[in-house]
Each structure stands twice: as structure tokens, then as C-alpha cells.
CSV table of C-alpha atoms in Angstrom, one decimal:
chain,number,residue,atom,x,y,z
A,1,MET,CA,104.9,221.5,59.5
A,2,LYS,CA,102.7,224.5,58.6
A,3,ASN,CA,99.0,224.4,59.1
A,4,VAL,CA,97.0,225.6,56.1
A,5,LEU,CA,93.4,226.9,55.9
A,6,ILE,CA,91.6,227.0,52.7
A,7,ALA,CA,88.9,229.6,52.2
A,8,ASP,CA,87.1,229.6,48.8
A,9,GLU,CA,83.4,229.7,47.8
A,10,GLN,CA,83.9,227.1,45.1
A,11,PRO,CA,84.0,223.4,46.2
A,12,ILE,CA,86.2,222.3,43.3
A,13,VAL,CA,88.9,224.9,44.2
A,14,ARG,CA,88.9,223.6,47.8
A,15,LEU,CA,89.1,220.1,46.5
A,16,GLY,CA,91.9,220.8,44.1
A,17,LEU,CA,93.9,222.8,46.8
A,18,THR,CA,93.3,220.0,49.3
A,19,THR,CA,94.7,217.5,47.1
A,20,LEU,CA,97.7,219.7,46.4
A,21,ILE,CA,98.5,220.2,49.9
A,22,ASP,CA,98.2,216.6,50.9
A,23,GLY,CA,101.0,215.9,48.5
A,24,LEU,CA,103.3,218.4,50.1
A,25,ALA,CA,105.8,217.3,52.8
A,26,ASP,CA,105.9,220.5,54.8
A,27,PHE,CA,102.3,221.5,54.8
A,28,GLN,CA,99.1,220.0,56.1
A,29,LEU,CA,95.5,221.0,55.7
A,30,ALA,CA,94.0,222.1,59.1
A,31,ASP,CA,90.5,223.0,57.7
A,32,GLN,CA,88.6,224.4,54.7
A,33,VAL,CA,85.8,226.8,54.8
A,34,ALA,CA,83.5,228.6,52.1
A,35,ASP,CA,83.0,232.2,53.5
A,36,SER,CA,84.7,234.9,55.3
A,37,ALA,CA,82.8,234.4,58.6
A,38,ASP,CA,83.9,231.0,58.9
A,39,ALA,CA,87.4,231.9,58.0
A,40,CYS,CA,87.7,234.4,60.7
A,41,MET,CA,86.1,232.0,63.4
A,42,ARG,CA,88.5,229.2,62.3
A,43,LEU,CA,91.5,231.5,62.4
A,44,GLY,CA,90.5,232.5,65.9
A,45,GLN,CA,91.3,229.1,67.1
A,46,GLY,CA,95.0,230.1,66.8
A,47,ASP,CA,96.6,227.0,65.1
A,48,ILE,CA,96.7,228.4,61.5
A,49,ASP,CA,100.0,229.4,59.9
A,50,ILE,CA,98.9,230.1,56.2
A,51,ALA,CA,95.5,230.9,54.9
A,52,ILE,CA,94.8,230.5,51.1
A,53,MET,CA,91.9,232.7,50.3
A,54,GLY,CA,89.7,233.7,47.2
A,55,LEU,CA,88.6,237.2,46.9
A,56,THR,CA,84.9,236.3,46.6
A,57,LEU,CA,83.7,235.0,49.9
A,58,PRO,CA,80.1,235.2,50.9
A,59,PRO,CA,78.2,236.7,52.7
A,60,GLY,CA,79.4,239.4,50.4
A,61,GLU,CA,82.1,241.3,52.3
A,62,ASN,CA,84.7,242.7,49.8
A,63,GLY,CA,87.6,240.3,49.9
A,64,LEU,CA,90.0,243.2,50.2
A,65,VAL,CA,88.3,244.2,53.4
A,66,THR,CA,88.4,240.6,54.7
A,67,ILE,CA,92.1,240.6,54.1
A,68,GLN,CA,92.6,243.7,56.1
A,69,ARG,CA,90.4,242.4,58.9
A,70,ILE,CA,92.4,239.1,59.1
A,71,HIS,CA,95.7,241.1,59.0
A,72,ASP,CA,94.3,243.3,62.0
A,73,LEU,CA,93.0,240.4,64.1
A,74,PHE,CA,95.5,237.7,63.2
A,75,PRO,CA,98.8,239.3,62.2
A,76,ALA,CA,100.8,236.1,62.5
A,77,VAL,CA,98.7,234.5,59.7
A,78,ARG,CA,100.3,234.6,56.3
A,79,VAL,CA,97.7,235.1,53.7
A,80,MET,CA,97.9,234.0,50.1
A,81,ILE,CA,95.2,235.2,47.6
A,82,LEU,CA,94.2,232.8,44.9
A,83,SER,CA,92.1,234.7,42.5
A,84,HIS,CA,90.7,235.2,38.9
A,85,HIS,CA,91.1,238.9,39.4
A,86,GLU,CA,94.3,239.9,37.6
A,87,GLU,CA,93.8,243.7,37.6
A,88,GLN,CA,97.0,245.3,39.0
A,89,GLU,CA,95.0,247.6,41.2
A,90,ILE,CA,93.3,244.8,43.1
A,91,VAL,CA,96.9,243.0,43.3
A,92,ASN,CA,98.2,246.2,44.9
A,93,ARG,CA,95.2,246.7,47.4
A,94,ALA,CA,95.5,243.0,48.4
A,95,ILE,CA,99.2,243.4,49.4
A,96,HIS,CA,98.7,246.7,50.8
A,97,ASN,CA,95.9,245.2,53.1
A,98,GLY,CA,98.1,242.5,54.4
A,99,ALA,CA,98.3,239.6,51.8
A,100,LEU,CA,101.8,238.1,51.6
A,101,SER,CA,101.3,236.4,48.4
A,102,TYR,CA,99.0,236.8,45.2
A,103,ILE,CA,98.4,234.0,42.7
A,104,PHE,CA,96.3,233.8,39.6
A,105,LYS,CA,93.8,231.0,39.3
A,106,SER,CA,94.8,230.7,35.7
A,107,SER,CA,98.5,229.9,36.7
A,108,PRO,CA,99.9,226.4,37.2
A,109,THR,CA,100.0,224.7,40.6
A,110,SER,CA,103.8,225.3,40.7
A,111,GLU,CA,103.0,228.9,41.4
A,112,ILE,CA,100.9,227.9,44.5
A,113,ILE,CA,103.8,225.6,45.8
A,114,ALA,CA,106.3,228.4,45.3
A,115,GLY,CA,104.0,230.7,47.1
A,116,LEU,CA,103.6,228.4,50.0
A,117,THR,CA,107.3,227.7,50.3
A,118,SER,CA,108.0,231.5,50.3
A,119,LEU,CA,105.1,232.1,53.0
A,120,ALA,CA,106.6,229.4,55.1
A,121,ARG,CA,109.7,231.5,55.3
A,122,GLY,CA,107.6,234.7,55.8
A,123,GLU,CA,108.6,236.0,52.4
A,124,LEU,CA,106.4,237.8,49.9
A,125,TYR,CA,105.6,235.8,46.7
A,126,LEU,CA,103.8,237.2,43.7
A,127,ASP,CA,102.7,235.2,40.8
A,128,ASN,CA,105.3,235.3,37.9
A,129,ASN,CA,102.7,237.1,35.7
A,130,ILE,CA,102.5,240.1,38.0
A,131,MET,CA,104.9,243.0,37.3
A,132,ILE,CA,105.4,245.4,40.1
A,133,THR,CA,106.4,248.9,39.1
A,134,GLY,CA,107.8,251.7,41.2
A,135,LYS,CA,104.3,253.3,41.1
A,136,ASP,CA,102.8,250.1,42.3
A,137,ARG,CA,105.3,249.9,45.2
A,138,GLN,CA,104.3,253.3,46.3
A,139,LYS,CA,100.6,252.4,46.3
A,140,ILE,CA,101.3,249.1,48.2
A,141,GLN,CA,103.5,251.0,50.8
A,142,ALA,CA,101.1,253.9,51.2
A,143,THR,CA,99.9,254.4,54.7
A,144,THR,CA,97.3,257.1,54.1
A,145,ALA,CA,93.9,255.8,55.2
A,146,ARG,CA,90.7,257.0,53.6
A,147,PRO,CA,89.5,259.6,56.3
A,148,GLU,CA,85.8,258.9,55.5
A,149,LEU,CA,86.3,255.4,56.7
A,150,ALA,CA,87.7,256.3,60.2
A,151,SER,CA,84.3,255.5,61.8
A,152,PHE,CA,84.3,252.0,60.2
A,153,ARG,CA,87.8,251.3,61.6
A,154,GLU,CA,86.4,252.2,65.0
A,155,LEU,CA,84.0,249.3,64.8
A,156,SER,CA,84.9,246.3,67.1
A,157,LYS,CA,85.9,242.9,65.9
A,158,ARG,CA,82.3,241.5,66.5
A,159,GLU,CA,80.8,244.7,64.9
A,160,ARG,CA,82.9,244.4,61.8
A,161,GLU,CA,82.0,240.7,61.5
A,162,LEU,CA,78.2,241.5,61.7
A,163,PHE,CA,78.5,244.4,59.3
A,164,PRO,CA,78.4,242.5,55.9
A,165,PHE,CA,75.5,240.4,57.0
A,166,ILE,CA,73.4,243.5,58.1
A,167,ALA,CA,74.3,245.3,54.8
A,168,LEU,CA,73.1,242.4,52.8
A,169,GLY,CA,69.8,242.3,54.4
A,170,TYR,CA,70.2,239.2,56.7
A,171,SER,CA,67.5,239.2,59.5
A,172,ASN,CA,68.6,239.3,63.1
A,173,LYS,CA,67.6,235.8,63.6
A,174,GLU,CA,69.6,234.7,60.5
A,175,ILE,CA,72.7,236.5,61.8
A,176,ALA,CA,72.3,235.1,65.2
A,177,SER,CA,72.1,231.6,64.0
A,178,ARG,CA,75.2,232.1,61.6
A,179,LEU,CA,77.5,233.5,64.3
A,180,PHE,CA,76.1,231.5,67.2
A,181,ILE,CA,74.8,234.5,69.3
A,182,SER,CA,71.5,235.6,70.6
A,183,THR,CA,69.2,238.0,68.5
A,184,LYS,CA,69.3,240.4,71.4
A,185,THR,CA,73.2,240.5,71.0
A,186,VAL,CA,72.7,241.2,67.2
A,187,GLU,CA,70.3,243.9,67.9
A,188,ALA,CA,72.7,245.5,70.5
A,189,HIS,CA,75.6,245.4,68.0
A,190,LYS,CA,73.6,246.7,65.2
A,191,ALA,CA,72.6,249.7,67.3
A,192,LYS,CA,76.2,250.4,68.1
A,193,ILE,CA,77.2,250.1,64.4
A,194,MET,CA,74.5,252.6,63.5
A,195,HIS,CA,75.6,255.1,66.2
A,196,LYS,CA,79.3,254.8,65.4
A,197,LEU,CA,78.8,255.3,61.6
A,198,ASP,CA,76.1,258.0,62.3
A,199,LEU,CA,73.6,256.1,60.2
A,200,HIS,CA,70.0,256.1,60.7
A,201,ASN,CA,68.3,253.2,59.0
A,202,GLN,CA,69.1,250.1,57.0
A,203,ALA,CA,69.1,252.0,53.6
A,204,ASP,CA,71.8,254.3,54.9
A,205,LEU,CA,74.0,251.5,55.9
A,206,ILE,CA,73.7,249.7,52.7
A,207,ARG,CA,74.6,253.0,50.8
A,208,PHE,CA,77.5,253.2,53.1
A,209,ALA,CA,78.8,249.8,52.5
A,210,ILE,CA,78.4,250.0,48.6
A,211,ARG,CA,79.8,253.4,48.3
A,212,HIS,CA,83.0,252.5,50.3
A,213,HIS,CA,83.2,249.0,48.7
A,214,LEU,CA,82.9,247.2,51.8
A,215,ILE,CA,80.7,244.6,50.3
A,216,THR,CA,80.3,243.1,46.8
A,217,VAL,CA,76.8,242.9,45.3
């Protein structure tokens, strides 16, 4: 029996996936969340085998960045992306960043079931409407990281968790409440983030986040 986490901002999508999973013999719903912060906190409990995720998860962190963060922090979790984004470049980046399956929201539920079955075996599964060329495989398998993001990759687990909230203008109090930490802890992490990224103020951080597609606005 595989434990499944659903992470999608739309309640109707979460409800539909819950109903689907409840009807499958080899899978059970462990939990459902609406944003990337809750997804990572829930995955941290260590009992999730498969995560079905949308690419638009508040507070605004780019979903492709979230995939990379989950892959880095929870490598045993198999990620399925369920998205309305059908652009090949996005599919390539999602798989490159660690997703093991990519399904279009416009596809029938049989695609999700096939994807779950493949993920349970640790196998890659892509929507039948996705055509992977040799050039696409090169992009997916590329290991060259953008050098300008080297400093971002040096951020700690908690600092990367705070980053999208800071970039989107959440107050220290709001971030503290959201992540169940003190405002002093938020201030300390914020200072470390600014230092590591060599940024001097909030405006610099926002420009950095937008320029490198780390958040969606």
C-alpha cells in the first residue's frame, strides 16, 4: 500500500484526486495540502511514498523550484506533476528537477492511474500526449547548473523555505505564524539569506527571485 500526498491549490482538484485514490486498491490518501510550505512540512514526517502536485502552489514559489527542493530533501518520494501547463519546456524542466511523472489535467483519469502504477514500481511515466525527442532527453539529462544560482543553492533547507514568503512581501510575523517559528528566528534567517545572496534590501531580493524565476507573480 502506497501513501499518497495531494498538493494542489484547487479544492475541486484535491476532491477529485481523493475520490480517485479512495477507489484504488494499492494506494491510500495520507493527506492533502494546498501550498508548497505545507507540502514540504508534511513530507518531512517521512511516511509519504508518492506526491501528486500541481505546478501552481502558493505562496508563489515557482513549482519547478518546489520539485527540485522536494527532490533534494526527500529523494525517496516519487513526484507526479498534474498540471494544465502543456509546454514541452516545462515538462522537460519538471522531469529534470526530479519529477518522475507528468500528467496533463486535460487528460482522462486513466492517465493518473497509469502514472501511479508506474511510480509505485519506481518507473517514469509521462502523459500519452507528451512526445519526448532526442533533444528533449538531452535537456532532461543535462547536469549543468546555472552558475548565477550557485548562491541560492547554498541556502539551508529552512532558508529556502522562507525565501518565497520574503520575496512575496510577507511580514516577519506572518512568516513566523505560517512556519511555526518565532519572529526573531525569521529575522535571523532573513539576514543570512541576504548575506549569502549578496543582496542589500527587499527590492534586491524580489528582483533576484523574479529574474531567476524562483517565484510566480
